[in-house]
Amino acid sequence: MEAKESLKAHVAKITTLTDEQFDYFFSHFKKKSFQKGQAIITGGDPVDCEYFVISGCLKSFFINDELKMFILQFAMPTWWASDYNALYNHTKATINVDCITDAEVLCLTNADREKLCNELHNAEHFFRWRTNKGYVAAQKRLLSFMNNNVKYRYEELLKLYPELYNIVPKNLIAAYLGVSRETLSRLYHS
Amino acid sequence: MEAKESLKAHVAKITTLTDEQFDYFFSHFKKKSFQKGQAIITGGDPVDCEYFVISGCLKSFFINDELKMFILQFAMPTWWASDYNALYNHTKATINVDCITDAEVLCLTNADREKLCNELHNAEHFFRWRTNKGYVAAQKRLLSFMNNNVKYRYEELLKLYPELYNIVPKNLIAAYLGVSRETLSRLYHS
DNA sequence: TTTCAAATGTGATGTAGGTCACACAGGTAC
DNA sequence: GTACCTGTGTGACCTACATCACATTTGAAA
Protein backbone atom coordinates (compact mmCIF):
# COMPACT_ATOMS: atom_id res chain seq x y z
CA MET A 1 0.00 0.00 0.00
CA GLU A 2 1.52 3.21 -1.24
CA ALA A 3 0.38 5.60 1.50
CA LYS A 4 1.72 3.39 4.23
CA GLU A 5 5.09 2.98 2.51
CA SER A 6 5.38 6.72 1.99
CA LEU A 7 4.81 7.49 5.66
CA LYS A 8 7.06 4.62 6.73
CA ALA A 9 9.96 5.87 4.62
CA HIS A 10 9.38 9.39 5.93
CA VAL A 11 9.45 8.33 9.57
CA ALA A 12 12.41 6.01 9.03
CA LYS A 13 14.58 8.97 8.09
CA ILE A 14 14.39 10.18 11.68
CA THR A 15 13.75 7.29 14.01
CA THR A 16 13.51 3.54 14.11
CA LEU A 17 10.20 1.83 14.74
CA THR A 18 9.77 -1.95 14.68
CA ASP A 19 7.22 -3.21 12.15
CA GLU A 20 4.71 -3.75 14.93
CA GLN A 21 5.31 -0.27 16.30
CA PHE A 22 4.92 1.28 12.87
CA ASP A 23 1.73 -0.68 12.20
CA TYR A 24 0.35 0.63 15.46
CA PHE A 25 1.52 4.16 14.62
CA PHE A 26 -0.01 3.93 11.16
CA SER A 27 -3.32 2.59 12.48
CA HIS A 28 -4.07 6.07 13.82
CA PHE A 29 -3.98 7.66 10.39
CA LYS A 30 -7.01 7.83 8.14
CA LYS A 31 -6.64 8.15 4.41
CA LYS A 32 -8.75 10.72 2.58
CA SER A 33 -8.99 11.91 -0.99
CA PHE A 34 -9.79 15.45 -2.07
CA GLN A 35 -10.38 17.12 -5.39
CA LYS A 36 -8.68 20.16 -6.85
CA GLY A 37 -10.07 23.27 -5.21
CA GLN A 38 -11.65 21.43 -2.30
CA ALA A 39 -11.23 22.90 1.20
CA ILE A 40 -9.61 20.78 3.93
CA ILE A 41 -9.50 23.33 6.74
CA THR A 42 -11.80 26.36 6.66
CA GLY A 43 -11.28 29.53 8.69
CA GLY A 44 -13.65 29.74 11.66
CA ASP A 45 -14.14 25.98 11.97
CA PRO A 46 -12.55 23.90 14.71
CA VAL A 47 -9.39 22.03 13.67
CA ASP A 48 -8.71 18.53 14.89
CA CYS A 49 -6.35 16.97 12.36
CA GLU A 50 -3.06 17.46 10.72
CA TYR A 51 -2.44 16.09 7.24
CA PHE A 52 0.43 14.17 5.70
CA VAL A 53 0.42 14.54 1.92
CA ILE A 54 0.61 11.33 -0.14
CA SER A 55 -0.04 12.80 -3.57
CA GLY A 56 -1.00 16.17 -5.03
CA CYS A 57 -0.34 19.65 -3.68
CA LEU A 58 -2.02 21.62 -0.90
CA LYS A 59 -1.68 25.19 0.21
CA SER A 60 -2.15 26.67 3.67
CA PHE A 61 -3.12 30.32 3.58
CA PHE A 62 -4.55 33.29 5.42
CA ILE A 63 -7.17 35.69 4.07
CA ASN A 64 -7.12 39.22 5.49
CA ASP A 65 -9.97 41.71 5.93
CA GLU A 66 -9.56 43.03 2.38
CA LEU A 67 -9.79 39.43 1.10
CA LYS A 68 -6.15 39.38 0.13
CA MET A 69 -4.59 35.93 0.34
CA PHE A 70 -1.22 35.12 1.89
CA ILE A 71 0.21 31.65 1.45
CA LEU A 72 2.10 30.22 4.39
CA GLN A 73 3.11 26.97 2.79
CA PHE A 74 2.73 24.76 -0.23
CA ALA A 75 2.52 21.11 0.83
CA MET A 76 3.84 18.49 -1.59
CA PRO A 77 4.06 14.71 -0.99
CA THR A 78 5.70 13.82 2.37
CA TRP A 79 5.00 17.31 3.71
CA TRP A 80 2.63 18.05 6.57
CA ALA A 81 -0.02 20.74 6.76
CA SER A 82 -2.55 22.07 9.24
CA ASP A 83 -3.44 25.18 11.19
CA TYR A 84 -1.03 24.30 13.98
CA ASN A 85 -1.95 27.24 16.14
CA ALA A 86 -5.60 26.22 16.17
CA LEU A 87 -4.74 22.54 16.41
CA TYR A 88 -2.53 22.84 19.50
CA ASN A 89 -4.58 25.47 21.27
CA HIS A 90 -8.02 24.08 20.44
CA THR A 91 -9.15 27.33 18.88
CA LYS A 92 -11.01 27.98 15.64
CA ALA A 93 -9.02 27.98 12.42
CA THR A 94 -7.56 31.28 11.23
CA ILE A 95 -5.59 29.48 8.53
CA ASN A 96 -7.21 27.70 5.58
CA VAL A 97 -5.91 24.62 3.84
CA ASP A 98 -7.13 23.54 0.41
CA CYS A 99 -6.10 21.56 -2.66
CA ILE A 100 -4.20 23.06 -5.58
CA THR A 101 -4.48 19.71 -7.36
CA ASP A 102 -6.38 16.49 -6.60
CA ALA A 103 -4.76 15.10 -3.48
CA GLU A 104 -4.56 12.13 -1.15
CA VAL A 105 -3.66 12.70 2.47
CA LEU A 106 -3.33 10.82 5.74
CA CYS A 107 -5.21 12.48 8.60
CA LEU A 108 -3.99 12.35 12.18
CA THR A 109 -6.04 13.87 14.97
CA ASN A 110 -4.42 16.04 17.61
CA ALA A 111 -5.56 13.60 20.30
CA ASP A 112 -4.05 10.64 18.47
CA ARG A 113 -0.76 12.44 17.94
CA GLU A 114 -0.53 13.18 21.64
CA LYS A 115 -1.51 9.63 22.47
CA LEU A 116 1.16 8.25 20.16
CA CYS A 117 3.76 10.62 21.57
CA ASN A 118 2.85 9.44 25.02
CA GLU A 119 2.92 5.74 24.22
CA LEU A 120 5.93 5.65 21.92
CA HIS A 121 8.97 7.64 22.89
CA ASN A 122 10.18 7.35 19.28
CA ALA A 123 7.00 8.96 18.01
CA GLU A 124 7.60 11.91 20.28
CA HIS A 125 11.14 12.10 18.96
CA PHE A 126 9.88 12.07 15.41
CA PHE A 127 7.42 14.89 15.98
CA ARG A 128 9.99 16.96 17.84
CA TRP A 129 12.35 16.64 14.94
CA ARG A 130 9.66 17.49 12.41
CA THR A 131 8.66 20.65 14.24
CA ASN A 132 12.32 21.63 14.54
CA LYS A 133 12.64 21.52 10.78
CA GLY A 134 9.55 23.65 10.40
CA TYR A 135 10.79 26.16 12.96
CA VAL A 136 14.17 26.57 11.31
CA ALA A 137 12.52 26.90 7.88
CA ALA A 138 10.09 29.54 9.16
CA GLN A 139 12.95 31.56 10.62
CA LYS A 140 14.87 31.35 7.37
CA ARG A 141 11.87 32.54 5.42
CA LEU A 142 11.35 35.42 7.84
CA LEU A 143 14.95 36.50 7.36
CA SER A 144 14.67 36.26 3.60
CA PHE A 145 11.58 38.43 3.80
CA MET A 146 13.39 41.13 5.70
CA ASN A 147 16.63 40.92 3.74
CA ASN A 148 15.82 40.15 0.10
CA ASN A 149 13.75 41.77 -2.61
CA VAL A 150 10.98 40.00 -4.50
CA LYS A 151 13.16 38.92 -7.42
CA TYR A 152 15.62 37.21 -5.14
CA ARG A 153 12.89 35.50 -3.14
CA TYR A 154 11.22 34.29 -6.32
CA GLU A 155 14.42 32.73 -7.60
CA GLU A 156 15.15 31.25 -4.19
CA LEU A 157 11.71 29.63 -4.14
CA LEU A 158 12.09 28.13 -7.60
CA LYS A 159 15.56 26.88 -6.88
CA LEU A 160 14.35 25.18 -3.71
CA TYR A 161 11.13 23.78 -5.20
CA PRO A 162 11.40 23.70 -9.00
CA GLU A 163 8.34 21.45 -9.26
CA LEU A 164 6.14 24.33 -8.08
CA TYR A 165 6.78 26.24 -11.31
CA ASN A 166 4.71 23.79 -13.33
CA ILE A 167 2.00 22.98 -10.80
CA VAL A 168 1.19 26.30 -9.17
CA PRO A 169 -0.29 29.33 -10.98
CA LYS A 170 1.66 32.58 -10.74
CA ASN A 171 -0.94 34.39 -8.66
CA LEU A 172 -0.40 31.79 -5.92
CA ILE A 173 3.36 32.12 -6.17
CA ALA A 174 2.83 35.86 -5.73
CA ALA A 175 0.66 35.23 -2.65
CA TYR A 176 3.47 33.11 -1.21
CA LEU A 177 6.07 35.79 -1.88
CA GLY A 178 3.82 38.46 -0.37
CA VAL A 179 3.75 40.51 -3.56
CA SER A 180 1.11 41.48 -6.13
CA ARG A 181 0.70 39.24 -9.16
CA GLU A 182 1.40 42.24 -11.38
CA THR A 183 4.78 42.88 -9.78
CA LEU A 184 5.68 39.21 -10.06
CA SER A 185 4.73 39.23 -13.74
CA ARG A 186 6.91 42.28 -14.35
CA LEU A 187 9.91 40.51 -12.83
CA TYR A 188 10.43 38.12 -15.68
CA HIS A 189 8.94 40.16 -18.53
CA SER A 190 9.49 43.87 -19.23
CA MET B 1 19.10 28.88 43.93
CA GLU B 2 17.33 31.26 41.60
CA ALA B 3 18.42 29.88 38.22
CA LYS B 4 17.37 26.38 39.13
CA GLU B 5 13.98 27.54 40.36
CA SER B 6 13.39 29.54 37.21
CA LEU B 7 14.07 26.58 34.94
CA LYS B 8 12.08 24.26 37.19
CA ALA B 9 9.01 26.47 37.07
CA HIS B 10 9.40 26.83 33.32
CA VAL B 11 9.57 23.08 32.72
CA ALA B 12 6.76 22.38 35.19
CA LYS B 13 4.35 24.32 33.00
CA ILE B 14 4.61 21.60 30.39
CA THR B 15 5.57 18.34 31.98
CA THR B 16 6.06 16.68 35.32
CA LEU B 17 9.50 15.62 36.46
CA THR B 18 10.22 14.13 39.88
CA ASP B 19 12.73 16.06 41.98
CA GLU B 20 15.40 13.49 41.18
CA GLN B 21 14.60 13.68 37.48
CA PHE B 22 14.73 17.45 37.51
CA ASP B 23 18.02 17.46 39.42
CA TYR B 24 19.45 15.17 36.80
CA PHE B 25 18.00 17.33 34.01
CA PHE B 26 19.38 20.47 35.61
CA SER B 27 22.83 18.95 36.11
CA HIS B 28 23.41 19.24 32.36
CA PHE B 29 23.05 23.02 32.38
CA LYS B 30 25.96 25.34 33.04
CA LYS B 31 25.40 28.82 34.36
CA LYS B 32 27.22 31.72 32.70
CA SER B 33 27.20 35.47 33.13
CA PHE B 34 27.71 38.00 30.35
CA GLN B 35 28.03 41.74 30.22
CA LYS B 36 26.06 44.22 28.18
CA GLY B 37 27.29 44.15 24.59
CA GLN B 38 29.13 40.84 24.95
CA ALA B 39 28.75 38.27 22.16
CA ILE B 40 27.43 34.79 22.99
CA ILE B 41 27.26 33.32 19.48
CA THR B 42 29.32 34.83 16.70
CA GLY B 43 28.66 34.28 12.98
CA GLY B 44 31.14 31.85 11.43
CA ASP B 45 31.92 30.03 14.67
CA PRO B 46 30.62 26.55 15.47
CA VAL B 47 27.56 26.48 17.75
CA ASP B 48 27.19 23.86 20.43
CA CYS B 49 24.83 25.31 23.01
CA GLU B 50 21.43 26.77 23.41
CA TYR B 51 20.77 29.30 26.16
CA PHE B 52 17.98 29.67 28.68
CA VAL B 53 17.79 33.25 29.95
CA ILE B 54 17.74 33.75 33.73
CA SER B 55 18.10 37.51 33.82
CA GLY B 56 18.73 40.31 31.36
CA CYS B 57 17.91 40.52 27.67
CA LEU B 58 19.58 38.95 24.63
CA LYS B 59 19.02 39.43 20.94
CA SER B 60 19.55 36.97 18.11
CA PHE B 61 20.23 38.64 14.80
CA PHE B 62 21.54 38.35 11.28
CA ILE B 63 23.92 40.76 9.56
CA ASN B 64 23.67 40.97 5.77
CA ASP B 65 26.36 41.83 3.20
CA GLU B 66 25.68 45.57 3.55
CA LEU B 67 26.13 45.23 7.33
CA LYS B 68 22.45 45.81 7.96
CA MET B 69 21.17 44.05 11.06
CA PHE B 70 17.91 42.08 11.28
CA ILE B 71 16.74 40.90 14.68
CA LEU B 72 15.09 37.51 14.81
CA GLN B 73 14.24 37.51 18.46
CA PHE B 74 14.63 39.33 21.73
CA ALA B 75 15.16 36.85 24.57
CA MET B 76 13.94 37.83 28.03
CA PRO B 77 14.03 35.68 31.20
CA THR B 78 12.60 32.16 30.65
CA TRP B 79 13.11 32.47 26.89
CA TRP B 80 15.54 30.36 24.89
CA ALA B 81 18.00 31.52 22.26
CA SER B 82 20.54 30.02 19.89
CA ASP B 83 21.29 29.63 16.20
CA TYR B 84 19.08 26.56 15.94
CA ASN B 85 19.89 25.91 12.33
CA ALA B 86 23.60 25.72 13.05
CA LEU B 87 23.02 23.90 16.34
CA TYR B 88 20.93 21.08 14.87
CA ASN B 89 22.86 20.72 11.63
CA HIS B 90 26.34 21.13 13.09
CA THR B 91 27.17 23.96 10.75
CA LYS B 92 28.83 27.32 11.45
CA ALA B 93 26.70 30.09 12.90
CA THR B 94 24.96 32.44 10.49
CA ILE B 95 23.00 33.99 13.36
CA ASN B 96 24.60 36.02 16.14
CA VAL B 97 23.45 36.21 19.73
CA ASP B 98 24.59 38.95 22.11
CA CYS B 99 23.57 40.81 25.24
CA ILE B 100 21.43 43.95 25.22
CA THR B 101 21.88 44.17 29.00
CA ASP B 102 24.02 42.27 31.49
CA ALA B 103 22.66 38.75 31.49
CA GLU B 104 22.78 35.37 33.21
CA VAL B 105 22.00 32.28 31.20
CA LEU B 106 21.96 28.50 31.52
CA CYS B 107 23.84 26.75 28.71
CA LEU B 108 22.80 23.37 27.38
CA THR B 109 24.86 21.64 24.73
CA ASN B 110 23.21 20.04 21.72
CA ALA B 111 24.65 16.68 22.73
CA ASP B 112 23.28 16.98 26.27
CA ARG B 113 19.84 17.97 25.02
CA GLU B 114 19.73 14.91 22.77
CA LYS B 115 21.00 12.75 25.60
CA LEU B 116 18.33 14.06 27.95
CA CYS B 117 15.62 13.60 25.33
CA ASN B 118 16.78 10.05 24.89
CA GLU B 119 16.94 9.21 28.57
CA LEU B 120 13.84 11.05 29.78
CA HIS B 121 10.70 10.78 27.71
CA ASN B 122 9.35 13.84 29.53
CA ALA B 123 12.34 15.89 28.48
CA GLU B 124 11.65 15.05 24.86
CA HIS B 125 8.05 16.05 25.42
CA PHE B 126 9.13 19.36 26.89
CA PHE B 127 11.42 20.19 23.99
CA ARG B 128 8.80 19.19 21.44
CA TRP B 129 6.34 21.51 23.07
CA ARG B 130 8.86 24.36 23.24
CA THR B 131 9.69 24.10 19.56
CA ASN B 132 5.98 23.99 18.72
CA LYS B 133 5.51 27.31 20.43
CA GLY B 134 8.42 28.77 18.51
CA TYR B 135 7.12 27.42 15.23
CA VAL B 136 3.66 28.83 15.71
CA ALA B 137 5.11 32.19 16.79
CA ALA B 138 7.39 32.34 13.75
CA GLN B 139 4.46 31.64 11.43
CA LYS B 140 2.42 34.36 13.09
CA ARG B 141 5.22 36.84 12.70
CA LEU B 142 5.64 35.90 9.05
CA LEU B 143 1.95 36.53 8.44
CA SER B 144 2.09 39.84 10.26
CA PHE B 145 5.01 40.81 8.08
CA MET B 146 3.11 40.11 4.90
CA ASN B 147 -0.19 41.54 6.07
CA ASN B 148 0.50 44.55 8.27
CA ASN B 149 2.33 47.83 7.88
CA VAL B 150 5.12 49.00 10.17
CA LYS B 151 2.89 51.03 12.48
CA TYR B 152 0.65 48.06 13.17
CA ARG B 153 3.59 45.73 13.74
CA TYR B 154 5.21 48.22 16.12
CA GLU B 155 2.07 48.49 18.22
CA GLU B 156 1.60 44.74 18.13
CA LEU B 157 5.15 44.25 19.42
CA LEU B 158 4.74 46.73 22.27
CA LYS B 159 1.38 45.29 23.25
CA LEU B 160 2.88 41.79 23.39
CA TYR B 161 6.12 42.80 25.14
CA PRO B 162 5.67 46.18 26.83
CA GLU B 163 8.88 45.70 28.82
CA LEU B 164 10.91 46.01 25.61
CA TYR B 165 9.99 49.68 25.30
CA ASN B 166 12.14 50.63 28.26
CA ILE B 167 15.01 48.20 27.80
CA VAL B 168 15.64 48.17 24.07
CA PRO B 169 16.82 51.19 22.02
CA LYS B 170 14.65 52.18 19.07
CA ASN B 171 17.21 51.26 16.44
CA LEU B 172 17.00 47.65 17.65
CA ILE B 173 13.21 47.75 17.63
CA ALA B 174 13.48 48.95 14.03
CA ALA B 175 15.82 46.08 13.19
CA TYR B 176 13.25 43.69 14.62
CA LEU B 177 10.44 45.23 12.61
CA GLY B 178 12.55 45.19 9.45
CA VAL B 179 12.33 48.93 8.95
CA SER B 180 14.78 51.85 9.09
CA ARG B 181 15.15 53.64 12.41
CA GLU B 182 14.16 56.90 10.67
CA THR B 183 10.84 55.47 9.54
CA LEU B 184 10.17 54.10 13.01
CA SER B 185 10.91 57.49 14.53
CA ARG B 186 8.51 59.19 12.14
CA LEU B 187 5.72 56.81 13.18
CA TYR B 188 5.20 58.31 16.57
CA HIS B 189 6.36 61.86 15.91
CA SER B 190 5.50 64.03 12.90
C1' DT C 1 32.53 70.10 34.43
C1' DT C 2 33.81 68.93 30.02
C1' DT C 3 33.85 65.50 26.41
C1' DC C 4 32.46 62.12 23.49
C1' DA C 5 29.63 58.49 21.64
C1' DA C 6 25.25 56.51 21.21
C1' DA C 7 20.60 57.36 20.45
C1' DT C 8 17.20 60.06 18.35
C1' DG C 9 14.60 63.61 15.35
C1' DT C 10 13.70 65.56 10.82
C1' DG C 11 13.98 67.44 5.98
C1' DA C 12 14.74 66.30 0.99
C1' DT C 13 14.63 63.08 -2.36
C1' DG C 14 14.73 58.32 -4.52
C1' DT C 15 12.53 53.77 -5.51
C1' DA C 16 10.28 49.21 -5.05
C1' DG C 17 6.25 47.65 -5.18
C1' DG C 18 0.95 48.50 -4.82
C1' DT C 19 -3.40 49.62 -7.13
C1' DC C 20 -6.44 50.29 -10.88
C1' DA C 21 -7.68 49.63 -15.44
C1' DC C 22 -7.90 47.16 -19.42
C1' DA C 23 -6.38 43.59 -22.85
C1' DC C 24 -5.87 39.03 -24.31
C1' DA C 25 -5.15 33.94 -24.34
C1' DG C 26 -6.58 29.20 -23.31
C1' DG C 27 -9.72 25.97 -21.35
C1' DT C 28 -14.31 24.27 -20.29
C1' DA C 29 -19.46 24.20 -20.26
C1' DC C 30 -23.44 24.66 -22.81
C1' DG D 1 -19.97 27.42 -32.49
C1' DT D 2 -20.71 31.06 -28.25
C1' DA D 3 -20.16 32.25 -23.63
C1' DC D 4 -17.55 32.41 -19.69
C1' DC D 5 -13.96 32.05 -16.32
C1' DT D 6 -9.21 31.76 -14.83
C1' DG D 7 -4.75 33.10 -15.54
C1' DT D 8 -1.70 36.40 -17.31
C1' DG D 9 0.56 40.78 -19.40
C1' DT D 10 1.13 45.78 -19.22
C1' DG D 11 0.56 50.93 -18.91
C1' DA D 12 -0.28 54.97 -15.67
C1' DC D 13 -0.12 56.53 -11.44
C1' DC D 14 0.29 56.35 -6.16
C1' DT D 15 2.40 55.36 -1.62
C1' DA D 16 5.15 53.48 1.97
C1' DC D 17 9.39 53.21 3.15
C1' DA D 18 14.59 53.74 2.22
C1' DT D 19 18.56 56.59 2.02
C1' DC D 20 21.41 60.49 2.90
C1' DA D 21 22.45 64.43 5.40
C1' DC D 22 22.60 66.96 9.35
C1' DA D 23 20.90 68.59 13.93
C1' DT D 24 19.87 67.68 18.72
C1' DT D 25 19.60 65.13 23.01
C1' DT D 26 21.37 62.22 26.54
C1' DG D 27 24.08 59.76 29.40
C1' DA D 28 28.37 57.80 30.74
C1' DA D 29 33.31 58.43 31.04
C1' DA D 30 37.28 61.17 32.17
Short mmCIF file of C-alpha atoms in Angstrom, two decimals, chain A:
data_model
loop_
_atom_site.label_atom_id
_atom_site.label_comp_id
_atom_site.label_asym_id
_atom_site.label_seq_id
_atom_site.Cartn_x
_atom_site.Cartn_y
_atom_site.Cartn_z
CA MET A 1 0.00 0.00 0.00
CA GLU A 2 1.52 3.21 -1.24
CA ALA A 3 0.38 5.60 1.50
CA LYS A 4 1.72 3.39 4.23
CA GLU A 5 5.09 2.98 2.51
CA SER A 6 5.38 6.72 1.99
CA LEU A 7 4.81 7.49 5.66
CA LYS A 8 7.06 4.62 6.73
CA ALA A 9 9.96 5.87 4.62
CA HIS A 10 9.38 9.39 5.93
CA VAL A 11 9.45 8.33 9.57
CA ALA A 12 12.41 6.01 9.03
CA LYS A 13 14.58 8.97 8.09
CA ILE A 14 14.39 10.18 11.68
CA THR A 15 13.75 7.29 14.01
CA THR A 16 13.51 3.54 14.11
CA LEU A 17 10.20 1.83 14.74
CA THR A 18 9.77 -1.95 14.68
CA ASP A 19 7.22 -3.21 12.15
CA GLU A 20 4.71 -3.75 14.93
CA GLN A 21 5.31 -0.27 16.30
CA PHE A 22 4.92 1.28 12.87
CA ASP A 23 1.73 -0.68 12.20
CA TYR A 24 0.35 0.63 15.46
CA PHE A 25 1.52 4.16 14.62
CA PHE A 26 -0.01 3.93 11.16
CA SER A 27 -3.32 2.59 12.48
CA HIS A 28 -4.07 6.07 13.82
CA PHE A 29 -3.98 7.66 10.39
CA LYS A 30 -7.01 7.83 8.14
CA LYS A 31 -6.64 8.15 4.41
CA LYS A 32 -8.75 10.72 2.58
CA SER A 33 -8.99 11.91 -0.99
CA PHE A 34 -9.79 15.45 -2.07
CA GLN A 35 -10.38 17.12 -5.39
CA LYS A 36 -8.68 20.16 -6.85
CA GLY A 37 -10.07 23.27 -5.21
CA GLN A 38 -11.65 21.43 -2.30
CA ALA A 39 -11.23 22.90 1.20
CA ILE A 40 -9.61 20.78 3.93
CA ILE A 41 -9.50 23.33 6.74
CA THR A 42 -11.80 26.36 6.66
CA GLY A 43 -11.28 29.53 8.69
CA GLY A 44 -13.65 29.74 11.66
CA ASP A 45 -14.14 25.98 11.97
CA PRO A 46 -12.55 23.90 14.71
CA VAL A 47 -9.39 22.03 13.67
CA ASP A 48 -8.71 18.53 14.89
CA CYS A 49 -6.35 16.97 12.36
CA GLU A 50 -3.06 17.46 10.72
CA TYR A 51 -2.44 16.09 7.24
CA PHE A 52 0.43 14.17 5.70
CA VAL A 53 0.42 14.54 1.92
CA ILE A 54 0.61 11.33 -0.14
CA SER A 55 -0.04 12.80 -3.57
CA GLY A 56 -1.00 16.17 -5.03
CA CYS A 57 -0.34 19.65 -3.68
CA LEU A 58 -2.02 21.62 -0.90
CA LYS A 59 -1.68 25.19 0.21
CA SER A 60 -2.15 26.67 3.67
CA PHE A 61 -3.12 30.32 3.58
CA PHE A 62 -4.55 33.29 5.42
CA ILE A 63 -7.17 35.69 4.07
CA ASN A 64 -7.12 39.22 5.49
CA ASP A 65 -9.97 41.71 5.93
CA GLU A 66 -9.56 43.03 2.38
CA LEU A 67 -9.79 39.43 1.10
CA LYS A 68 -6.15 39.38 0.13
CA MET A 69 -4.59 35.93 0.34
CA PHE A 70 -1.22 35.12 1.89
CA ILE A 71 0.21 31.65 1.45
CA LEU A 72 2.10 30.22 4.39
CA GLN A 73 3.11 26.97 2.79
CA PHE A 74 2.73 24.76 -0.23
CA ALA A 75 2.52 21.11 0.83
CA MET A 76 3.84 18.49 -1.59
CA PRO A 77 4.06 14.71 -0.99
CA THR A 78 5.70 13.82 2.37
CA TRP A 79 5.00 17.31 3.71
CA TRP A 80 2.63 18.05 6.57
CA ALA A 81 -0.02 20.74 6.76
CA SER A 82 -2.55 22.07 9.24
CA ASP A 83 -3.44 25.18 11.19
CA TYR A 84 -1.03 24.30 13.98
CA ASN A 85 -1.95 27.24 16.14
CA ALA A 86 -5.60 26.22 16.17
CA LEU A 87 -4.74 22.54 16.41
CA TYR A 88 -2.53 22.84 19.50
CA ASN A 89 -4.58 25.47 21.27
CA HIS A 90 -8.02 24.08 20.44
CA THR A 91 -9.15 27.33 18.88
CA LYS A 92 -11.01 27.98 15.64
CA ALA A 93 -9.02 27.98 12.42
CA THR A 94 -7.56 31.28 11.23
CA ILE A 95 -5.59 29.48 8.53
CA ASN A 96 -7.21 27.70 5.58
CA VAL A 97 -5.91 24.62 3.84
CA ASP A 98 -7.13 23.54 0.41
CA CYS A 99 -6.10 21.56 -2.66
CA ILE A 100 -4.20 23.06 -5.58
CA THR A 101 -4.48 19.71 -7.36
CA ASP A 102 -6.38 16.49 -6.60
CA ALA A 103 -4.76 15.10 -3.48
CA GLU A 104 -4.56 12.13 -1.15
CA VAL A 105 -3.66 12.70 2.47
CA LEU A 106 -3.33 10.82 5.74
CA CYS A 107 -5.21 12.48 8.60
CA LEU A 108 -3.99 12.35 12.18
CA THR A 109 -6.04 13.87 14.97
CA ASN A 110 -4.42 16.04 17.61
CA ALA A 111 -5.56 13.60 20.30
CA ASP A 112 -4.05 10.64 18.47
CA ARG A 113 -0.76 12.44 17.94
CA GLU A 114 -0.53 13.18 21.64
CA LYS A 115 -1.51 9.63 22.47
CA LEU A 116 1.16 8.25 20.16
CA CYS A 117 3.76 10.62 21.57
CA ASN A 118 2.85 9.44 25.02
CA GLU A 119 2.92 5.74 24.22
CA LEU A 120 5.93 5.65 21.92
CA HIS A 121 8.97 7.64 22.89
CA ASN A 122 10.18 7.35 19.28
CA ALA A 123 7.00 8.96 18.01
CA GLU A 124 7.60 11.91 20.28
CA HIS A 125 11.14 12.10 18.96
CA PHE A 126 9.88 12.07 15.41
CA PHE A 127 7.42 14.89 15.98
CA ARG A 128 9.99 16.96 17.84
CA TRP A 129 12.35 16.64 14.94
CA ARG A 130 9.66 17.49 12.41
CA THR A 131 8.66 20.65 14.24
CA ASN A 132 12.32 21.63 14.54
CA LYS A 133 12.64 21.52 10.78
CA GLY A 134 9.55 23.65 10.40
CA TYR A 135 10.79 26.16 12.96
CA VAL A 136 14.17 26.57 11.31
CA ALA A 137 12.52 26.90 7.88
CA ALA A 138 10.09 29.54 9.16
CA GLN A 139 12.95 31.56 10.62
CA LYS A 140 14.87 31.35 7.37
CA ARG A 141 11.87 32.54 5.42
CA LEU A 142 11.35 35.42 7.84
CA LEU A 143 14.95 36.50 7.36
CA SER A 144 14.67 36.26 3.60
CA PHE A 145 11.58 38.43 3.80
CA MET A 146 13.39 41.13 5.70
CA ASN A 147 16.63 40.92 3.74
CA ASN A 148 15.82 40.15 0.10
CA ASN A 149 13.75 41.77 -2.61
CA VAL A 150 10.98 40.00 -4.50
CA LYS A 151 13.16 38.92 -7.42
CA TYR A 152 15.62 37.21 -5.14
CA ARG A 153 12.89 35.50 -3.14
CA TYR A 154 11.22 34.29 -6.32
CA GLU A 155 14.42 32.73 -7.60
CA GLU A 156 15.15 31.25 -4.19
CA LEU A 157 11.71 29.63 -4.14
CA LEU A 158 12.09 28.13 -7.60
CA LYS A 159 15.56 26.88 -6.88
CA LEU A 160 14.35 25.18 -3.71
CA TYR A 161 11.13 23.78 -5.20
CA PRO A 162 11.40 23.70 -9.00
CA GLU A 163 8.34 21.45 -9.26
CA LEU A 164 6.14 24.33 -8.08
CA TYR A 165 6.78 26.24 -11.31
CA ASN A 166 4.71 23.79 -13.33
CA ILE A 167 2.00 22.98 -10.80
CA VAL A 168 1.19 26.30 -9.17
CA PRO A 169 -0.29 29.33 -10.98
CA LYS A 170 1.66 32.58 -10.74
CA ASN A 171 -0.94 34.39 -8.66
CA LEU A 172 -0.40 31.79 -5.92
CA ILE A 173 3.36 32.12 -6.17
CA ALA A 174 2.83 35.86 -5.73
CA ALA A 175 0.66 35.23 -2.65
CA TYR A 176 3.47 33.11 -1.21
CA LEU A 177 6.07 35.79 -1.88
CA GLY A 178 3.82 38.46 -0.37
CA VAL A 179 3.75 40.51 -3.56
CA SER A 180 1.11 41.48 -6.13
CA ARG A 181 0.70 39.24 -9.16
CA GLU A 182 1.40 42.24 -11.38
CA THR A 183 4.78 42.88 -9.78
CA LEU A 184 5.68 39.21 -10.06
CA SER A 185 4.73 39.23 -13.74
CA ARG A 186 6.91 42.28 -14.35
CA LEU A 187 9.91 40.51 -12.83
CA TYR A 188 10.43 38.12 -15.68
CA HIS A 189 8.94 40.16 -18.53
CA SER A 190 9.49 43.87 -19.23
#
